[in-house]
PDB file of C-alpha atoms and ligand atoms in Angstrom:
ATOM      1  CA  MET A  27       0.271   0.548  -0.322  1.00 63.00           C
ATOM      2  CA  LYS A  28       1.344   3.440  -1.382  1.00 65.00           C
ATOM      3  CA  ARG A  29       1.709   5.492   1.767  1.00 77.00           C
ATOM      4  CA  SER A  30       2.065   8.647  -0.092  1.00 87.00           C
ATOM      5  CA  TYR A  31      -1.694   7.961  -1.194  1.00 96.00           C
ATOM      6  CA  CYS A  32      -2.924   7.030   2.481  1.00 97.00           C
ATOM      7  CA  TYR A  33      -4.381   9.366   5.756  1.00 98.00           C
ATOM      8  CA  LYS A  34      -0.685  10.368   6.886  1.00 97.00           C
ATOM      9  CA  ASN A  35      -2.022   9.175  10.660  1.00 96.00           C
ATOM     10  CA  ALA A  36      -3.988   6.214   9.566  1.00 98.00           C
ATOM     11  CA  VAL A  37      -3.697   2.895  10.583  1.00 98.00           C
ATOM     12  CA  LEU A  38      -3.052   1.140   7.397  1.00 97.00           C
ATOM     13  CA  LYS A  39      -4.987  -2.006   7.338  1.00 97.00           C
ATOM     14  CA  ALA A  40      -5.554  -3.596   4.016  1.00 95.00           C
ATOM     15  CA  SER A  41      -9.099  -4.759   2.008  1.00 98.00           C
ATOM     16  CA  PRO A  42      -8.975  -7.288  -0.896  1.00 98.00           C
ATOM     17  CA  PHE A  43     -12.187  -5.570  -2.117  1.00 98.00           C
ATOM     18  CA  CYS A  44     -10.796  -2.941  -4.194  1.00 98.00           C
ATOM     19  CA  ASP A  45      -9.016  -2.796  -7.702  1.00 98.00           C
ATOM     20  CA  ASP A  46      -7.604  -0.256  -9.950  1.00 98.00           C
ATOM     21  CA  ARG A  47      -9.482   2.897 -11.097  1.00 98.00           C
ATOM     22  CA  PRO A  48     -10.841   2.653 -14.814  1.00 98.00           C
ATOM     23  CA  ASP A  49      -8.633   6.134 -14.325  1.00 97.00           C
ATOM     24  CA  GLU A  50      -6.334   6.909 -12.122  1.00 95.00           C
ATOM     25  CA  SER A  51      -5.898  10.598 -12.390  1.00 95.00           C
ATOM     26  CA  ASP A  52      -9.803  11.118 -12.289  1.00 97.00           C
ATOM     27  CA  VAL A  53     -10.471  11.319  -8.530  1.00 98.00           C
ATOM     28  CA  SER A  54     -13.175  14.313  -8.179  1.00 98.00           C
ATOM     29  CA  VAL A  55     -15.676  13.217  -5.849  1.00 98.00           C
ATOM     30  CA  LEU A  56     -15.480  12.844  -1.868  1.00 98.00           C
ATOM     31  CA  VAL A  57     -18.377  10.422  -0.706  1.00 98.00           C
ATOM     32  CA  VAL A  58     -19.639  10.307   3.094  1.00 98.00           C
ATOM     33  CA  HIS A  59     -20.975   7.318   4.636  1.00 98.00           C
ATOM     34  CA  ASN A  60     -21.280   5.667   8.163  1.00 98.00           C
ATOM     35  CA  ILE A  61     -21.366   2.427   9.040  1.00 98.00           C
ATOM     36  CA  SER A  62     -21.485   0.341  12.604  1.00 98.00           C
ATOM     37  CA  LEU A  63     -21.722  -3.724  13.046  1.00 98.00           C
ATOM     38  CA  PRO A  64     -23.311  -4.374  14.959  1.00 97.00           C
ATOM     39  CA  PRO A  65     -25.336  -2.080  13.677  1.00 97.00           C
ATOM     40  CA  GLY A  66     -25.680   0.964  16.480  1.00 97.00           C
ATOM     41  CA  GLN A  67     -22.602  -0.670  18.298  1.00 97.00           C
ATOM     42  CA  PHE A  68     -19.187   1.203  17.940  1.00 98.00           C
ATOM     43  CA  GLY A  69     -15.715  -0.024  19.231  1.00 97.00           C
ATOM     44  CA  THR A  70     -16.432  -4.097  17.708  1.00 97.00           C
ATOM     45  CA  LYS A  71     -13.971  -5.824  14.818  1.00 97.00           C
ATOM     46  CA  GLY A  72     -17.036  -5.904  13.067  1.00 98.00           C
ATOM     47  CA  VAL A  73     -16.756  -3.121  10.122  1.00 98.00           C
ATOM     48  CA  GLU A  74     -12.212  -4.177  10.145  1.00 98.00           C
ATOM     49  CA  GLN A  75     -14.205  -8.247   9.223  1.00 98.00           C
ATOM     50  CA  LEU A  76     -16.394  -7.347   6.900  1.00 98.00           C
ATOM     51  CA  PHE A  77     -13.903  -4.859   4.408  1.00 98.00           C
ATOM     52  CA  THR A  78     -11.106  -7.657   4.795  1.00 98.00           C
ATOM     53  CA  GLY A  79     -14.019 -10.390   4.517  1.00 98.00           C
ATOM     54  CA  THR A  80     -13.054 -12.142   7.902  1.00 98.00           C
ATOM     55  CA  LEU A  81     -17.020 -11.618   8.963  1.00 98.00           C
ATOM     56  CA  ASP A  82     -18.136 -14.783  10.830  1.00 97.00           C
ATOM     57  CA  PRO A  83     -21.375 -15.704   9.677  1.00 97.00           C
ATOM     58  CA  ASP A  84     -22.548 -17.144  12.792  1.00 97.00           C
ATOM     59  CA  GLU A  85     -21.224 -14.474  15.222  1.00 96.00           C
ATOM     60  CA  HIS A  86     -24.559 -12.021  14.860  1.00 97.00           C
ATOM     61  CA  PRO A  87     -27.871 -12.470  13.149  1.00 97.00           C
ATOM     62  CA  PHE A  88     -27.047  -9.874  10.977  1.00 97.00           C
ATOM     63  CA  TYR A  89     -23.834 -11.246  10.251  1.00 98.00           C
ATOM     64  CA  ALA A  90     -25.448 -13.142   8.746  1.00 97.00           C
ATOM     65  CA  GLU A  91     -27.012 -11.666   6.214  1.00 97.00           C
ATOM     66  CA  ILE A  92     -23.629  -9.105   4.692  1.00 97.00           C
ATOM     67  CA  ALA A  93     -21.042 -11.954   5.457  1.00 97.00           C
ATOM     68  CA  HIS A  94     -20.883 -12.126   1.833  1.00 97.00           C
ATOM     69  CA  LEU A  95     -20.738  -8.712   0.461  1.00 97.00           C
ATOM     70  CA  LYS A  96     -17.456  -7.865  -0.378  1.00 98.00           C
ATOM     71  CA  VAL A  97     -17.121  -4.168   0.206  1.00 98.00           C
ATOM     72  CA  SER A  98     -14.739  -1.320   1.730  1.00 98.00           C
ATOM     73  CA  ALA A  99     -14.121   2.212   2.174  1.00 98.00           C
ATOM     74  CA  HIS A 100     -10.662   4.309   1.844  1.00 98.00           C
ATOM     75  CA  CYS A 101     -10.869   4.872   5.495  1.00 98.00           C
ATOM     76  CA  VAL A 102     -12.622   4.631   8.658  1.00 98.00           C
ATOM     77  CA  ILE A 103     -13.026   7.011  11.365  1.00 98.00           C
ATOM     78  CA  ARG A 104     -14.078   5.672  14.730  1.00 98.00           C
ATOM     79  CA  ARG A 105     -15.696   7.550  17.179  1.00 98.00           C
ATOM     80  CA  ASP A 106     -12.576   8.550  19.454  1.00 98.00           C
ATOM     81  CA  GLY A 107     -11.110   9.691  16.041  1.00 98.00           C
ATOM     82  CA  THR A 108      -8.669   7.543  15.386  1.00 98.00           C
ATOM     83  CA  VAL A 109      -8.651   6.607  11.133  1.00 98.00           C
ATOM     84  CA  GLU A 110      -7.969   3.364   9.708  1.00 98.00           C
ATOM     85  CA  GLN A 111      -7.089   3.083   5.890  1.00 98.00           C
ATOM     86  CA  TYR A 112      -8.543  -0.328   4.001  1.00 98.00           C
ATOM     87  CA  VAL A 113      -7.638   0.999   0.749  1.00 98.00           C
ATOM     88  CA  PRO A 114      -4.929   3.540  -0.675  1.00 98.00           C
ATOM     89  CA  PHE A 115      -6.984   6.893  -2.422  1.00 98.00           C
ATOM     90  CA  ASN A 116      -5.614   5.809  -5.733  1.00 97.00           C
ATOM     91  CA  LYS A 117      -7.353   2.256  -5.823  1.00 98.00           C
ATOM     92  CA  ARG A 118     -11.232   1.917  -6.340  1.00 98.00           C
ATOM     93  CA  ALA A 119     -12.816   0.891  -3.054  1.00 98.00           C
ATOM     94  CA  TRP A 120     -16.351  -0.546  -3.085  1.00 98.00           C
ATOM     95  CA  HIS A 121     -18.205   1.972  -1.370  1.00 98.00           C
ATOM     96  CA  ALA A 122     -21.360   3.595  -3.218  1.00 98.00           C
ATOM     97  CA  GLY A 123     -22.530   0.423  -5.061  1.00 97.00           C
ATOM     98  CA  VAL A 124     -25.138   2.041  -7.607  1.00 97.00           C
ATOM     99  CA  SER A 125     -24.853   5.317  -7.511  1.00 98.00           C
ATOM    100  CA  SER A 126     -24.935   8.747  -9.977  1.00 98.00           C
ATOM    101  CA  PHE A 127     -23.420  11.236  -9.296  1.00 98.00           C
ATOM    102  CA  GLN A 128     -24.975  14.505 -11.813  1.00 97.00           C
ATOM    103  CA  GLY A 129     -25.828  12.179 -14.374  1.00 97.00           C
ATOM    104  CA  ARG A 130     -22.819   9.669 -14.304  1.00 98.00           C
ATOM    105  CA  GLN A 131     -22.705   6.218 -13.117  1.00 98.00           C
ATOM    106  CA  LYS A 132     -20.655   3.881 -10.714  1.00 98.00           C
ATOM    107  CA  CYS A 133     -19.371   6.457  -8.516  1.00 98.00           C
ATOM    108  CA  ASN A 134     -16.091   3.664  -7.122  1.00 98.00           C
ATOM    109  CA  ASP A 135     -14.810   5.194 -10.597  1.00 98.00           C
ATOM    110  CA  PHE A 136     -13.667   8.848  -9.624  1.00 98.00           C
ATOM    111  CA  ALA A 137     -14.831   9.164  -6.397  1.00 98.00           C
ATOM    112  CA  ILE A 138     -13.194   8.663  -1.991  1.00 98.00           C
ATOM    113  CA  GLY A 139     -15.405   6.985   0.182  1.00 98.00           C
ATOM    114  CA  ILE A 140     -15.019   7.628   4.807  1.00 98.00           C
ATOM    115  CA  GLU A 141     -16.947   5.479   6.693  1.00 98.00           C
ATOM    116  CA  LEU A 142     -17.767   7.163   9.866  1.00 98.00           C
ATOM    117  CA  GLU A 143     -18.354   4.517  12.961  1.00 98.00           C
ATOM    118  CA  GLY A 144     -22.033   5.695  13.872  1.00 98.00           C
ATOM    119  CA  THR A 145     -25.959   5.558  12.749  1.00 98.00           C
ATOM    120  CA  ASP A 146     -27.781   7.756  10.830  1.00 97.00           C
ATOM    121  CA  ASP A 147     -29.697   9.558  14.070  1.00 95.00           C
ATOM    122  CA  LEU A 148     -26.661   9.302  16.780  1.00 97.00           C
ATOM    123  CA  PRO A 149     -24.840  12.654  16.125  1.00 98.00           C
ATOM    124  CA  TYR A 150     -21.078  11.782  16.097  1.00 98.00           C
ATOM    125  CA  THR A 151     -18.139  13.033  18.227  1.00 98.00           C
ATOM    126  CA  ASP A 152     -16.142  16.218  18.408  1.00 98.00           C
ATOM    127  CA  ALA A 153     -12.981  13.534  17.846  1.00 98.00           C
ATOM    128  CA  GLN A 154     -14.586  12.499  14.850  1.00 98.00           C
ATOM    129  CA  TYR A 155     -15.528  15.674  12.772  1.00 98.00           C
ATOM    130  CA  ALA A 156     -11.830  16.748  13.568  1.00 98.00           C
ATOM    131  CA  ALA A 157     -10.483  13.339  11.923  1.00 98.00           C
ATOM    132  CA  LEU A 158     -13.116  14.083   9.536  1.00 98.00           C
ATOM    133  CA  GLU A 159     -11.699  17.286   8.385  1.00 98.00           C
ATOM    134  CA  ALA A 160      -8.136  16.443   8.847  1.00 97.00           C
ATOM    135  CA  VAL A 161      -8.502  13.387   5.808  1.00 98.00           C
ATOM    136  CA  SER A 162     -10.192  15.841   3.701  1.00 98.00           C
ATOM    137  CA  ALA A 163      -7.939  18.434   3.727  1.00 97.00           C
ATOM    138  CA  GLN A 164      -4.902  15.798   2.543  1.00 97.00           C
ATOM    139  CA  ILE A 165      -7.584  14.379  -0.036  1.00 97.00           C
ATOM    140  CA  ILE A 166      -8.240  17.986  -1.063  1.00 96.00           C
ATOM    141  CA  SER A 167      -4.811  17.998  -1.877  1.00 94.00           C
ATOM    142  CA  LEU A 168      -3.786  15.407  -3.855  1.00 96.00           C
ATOM    143  CA  TYR A 169      -7.626  15.709  -5.604  1.00 96.00           C
ATOM    144  CA  PRO A 170      -7.847  19.847  -6.232  1.00 95.00           C
ATOM    145  CA  ALA A 171     -10.795  18.355  -8.791  1.00 96.00           C
ATOM    146  CA  ILE A 172     -12.702  17.264  -5.156  1.00 96.00           C
ATOM    147  CA  THR A 173     -14.264  20.929  -4.419  1.00 95.00           C
ATOM    148  CA  LEU A 174     -17.230  22.063  -2.042  1.00 94.00           C
ATOM    149  CA  GLY A 175     -19.971  20.910  -4.292  1.00 95.00           C
ATOM    150  CA  ARG A 176     -17.935  17.310  -4.898  1.00 97.00           C
ATOM    151  CA  ILE A 177     -18.233  16.350  -1.485  1.00 97.00           C
ATOM    152  CA  VAL A 178     -21.659  14.252  -0.710  1.00 98.00           C
ATOM    153  CA  GLY A 179     -23.141  11.730   1.255  1.00 98.00           C
ATOM    154  CA  HIS A 180     -23.725   8.411  -0.081  1.00 98.00           C
ATOM    155  CA  ASN A 181     -27.586   9.314   0.291  1.00 98.00           C
ATOM    156  CA  ASP A 182     -26.940  11.896  -2.673  1.00 98.00           C
ATOM    157  CA  ILE A 183     -25.453   9.701  -4.289  1.00 98.00           C
ATOM    158  CA  ALA A 184     -27.944   6.961  -4.055  1.00 98.00           C
ATOM    159  CA  PRO A 185     -31.078   8.194  -3.337  1.00 96.00           C
ATOM    160  CA  GLY A 186     -34.340   6.021  -1.585  1.00 95.00           C
ATOM    161  CA  ARG A 187     -31.243   3.174  -1.389  1.00 97.00           C
ATOM    162  CA  LYS A 188     -28.724   4.701   1.060  1.00 98.00           C
ATOM    163  CA  SER A 189     -29.784   7.093   4.300  1.00 98.00           C
ATOM    164  CA  ASP A 190     -26.250   7.617   5.505  1.00 98.00           C
ATOM    165  CA  PRO A 191     -24.631  10.176   7.101  1.00 98.00           C
ATOM    166  CA  GLY A 192     -28.297  10.484   8.138  1.00 98.00           C
ATOM    167  CA  VAL A 193     -29.940  14.114   9.407  1.00 96.00           C
ATOM    168  CA  VAL A 194     -27.854  14.287  12.318  1.00 97.00           C
ATOM    169  CA  PHE A 195     -24.226  14.867   9.929  1.00 98.00           C
ATOM    170  CA  ASN A 196     -23.437  18.625  10.218  1.00 98.00           C
ATOM    171  CA  TRP A 197     -22.642  19.200   7.085  1.00 98.00           C
ATOM    172  CA  ALA A 198     -22.283  22.509   7.654  1.00 97.00           C
ATOM    173  CA  GLY A 199     -19.986  22.400  10.002  1.00 97.00           C
ATOM    174  CA  TYR A 200     -17.815  20.561   7.834  1.00 98.00           C
ATOM    175  CA  ARG A 201     -18.400  22.466   4.916  1.00 96.00           C
ATOM    176  CA  GLN A 202     -16.968  25.411   6.978  1.00 95.00           C
ATOM    177  CA  ALA A 203     -13.767  23.983   8.710  1.00 96.00           C
ATOM    178  CA  LEU A 204     -13.277  22.652   4.687  1.00 94.00           C
ATOM    179  CA  SER A 205     -13.355  25.953   3.240  1.00 91.00           C
ATOM    180  CA  LYS A 206     -10.313  26.983   4.702  1.00 87.00           C
ATOM    181  CA  HIS A 207      -8.830  24.323   3.102  1.00 86.00           C
ATOM    182  CA  LEU A 208      -9.978  24.897  -0.728  1.00 78.00           C
ATOM    183  CA  LYS A 209      -8.360  27.522  -2.993  1.00 66.00           C
ATOM    184  CA  ARG A 210     -12.555  28.095  -4.204  1.00 55.00           C
TER     185      ARG A 210
HETATM  186 ZN1   ZN B  28     -22.759   4.115   2.576  1.00 86.07          ZN
END
């Protein structure tokens, strides 16, 4: 995993659920997600196990439903602000699924996916917002095509199918924090 394409303070993990982007120079959208496994429980190994293909279907009824999925994200931000990196930014992580941004399908091709450990209705922690800002700032510096209008929620690119990061996500605060890292 190329360190230059990873968040500088990330704990590096490796997901097998990634591949090459069709065009490595075309990275222009940042997608914010949430996840917790089992749903609503934090600090477990479930997310890491899902993203590394090691989730035990017998450990929880919900795991039996999802253990076969081949999914990943570039980063996961834990409740304490710890950032785990599963896929380097230059590779294609499998986070968006069926999706569309401004009429363009297959967002994984050109997007970066960041997961906040959480749910749609429980407020995220200050440590998570601080980490998200730091991760996003590094991503923006690597990929200047990612402007404020191209930073979206999973719900924006898969409406009706996905609701994360949820109504509790503080878009105004996040955008305000990011504006100082953007040149335009
Ligand atoms: Zn999502």
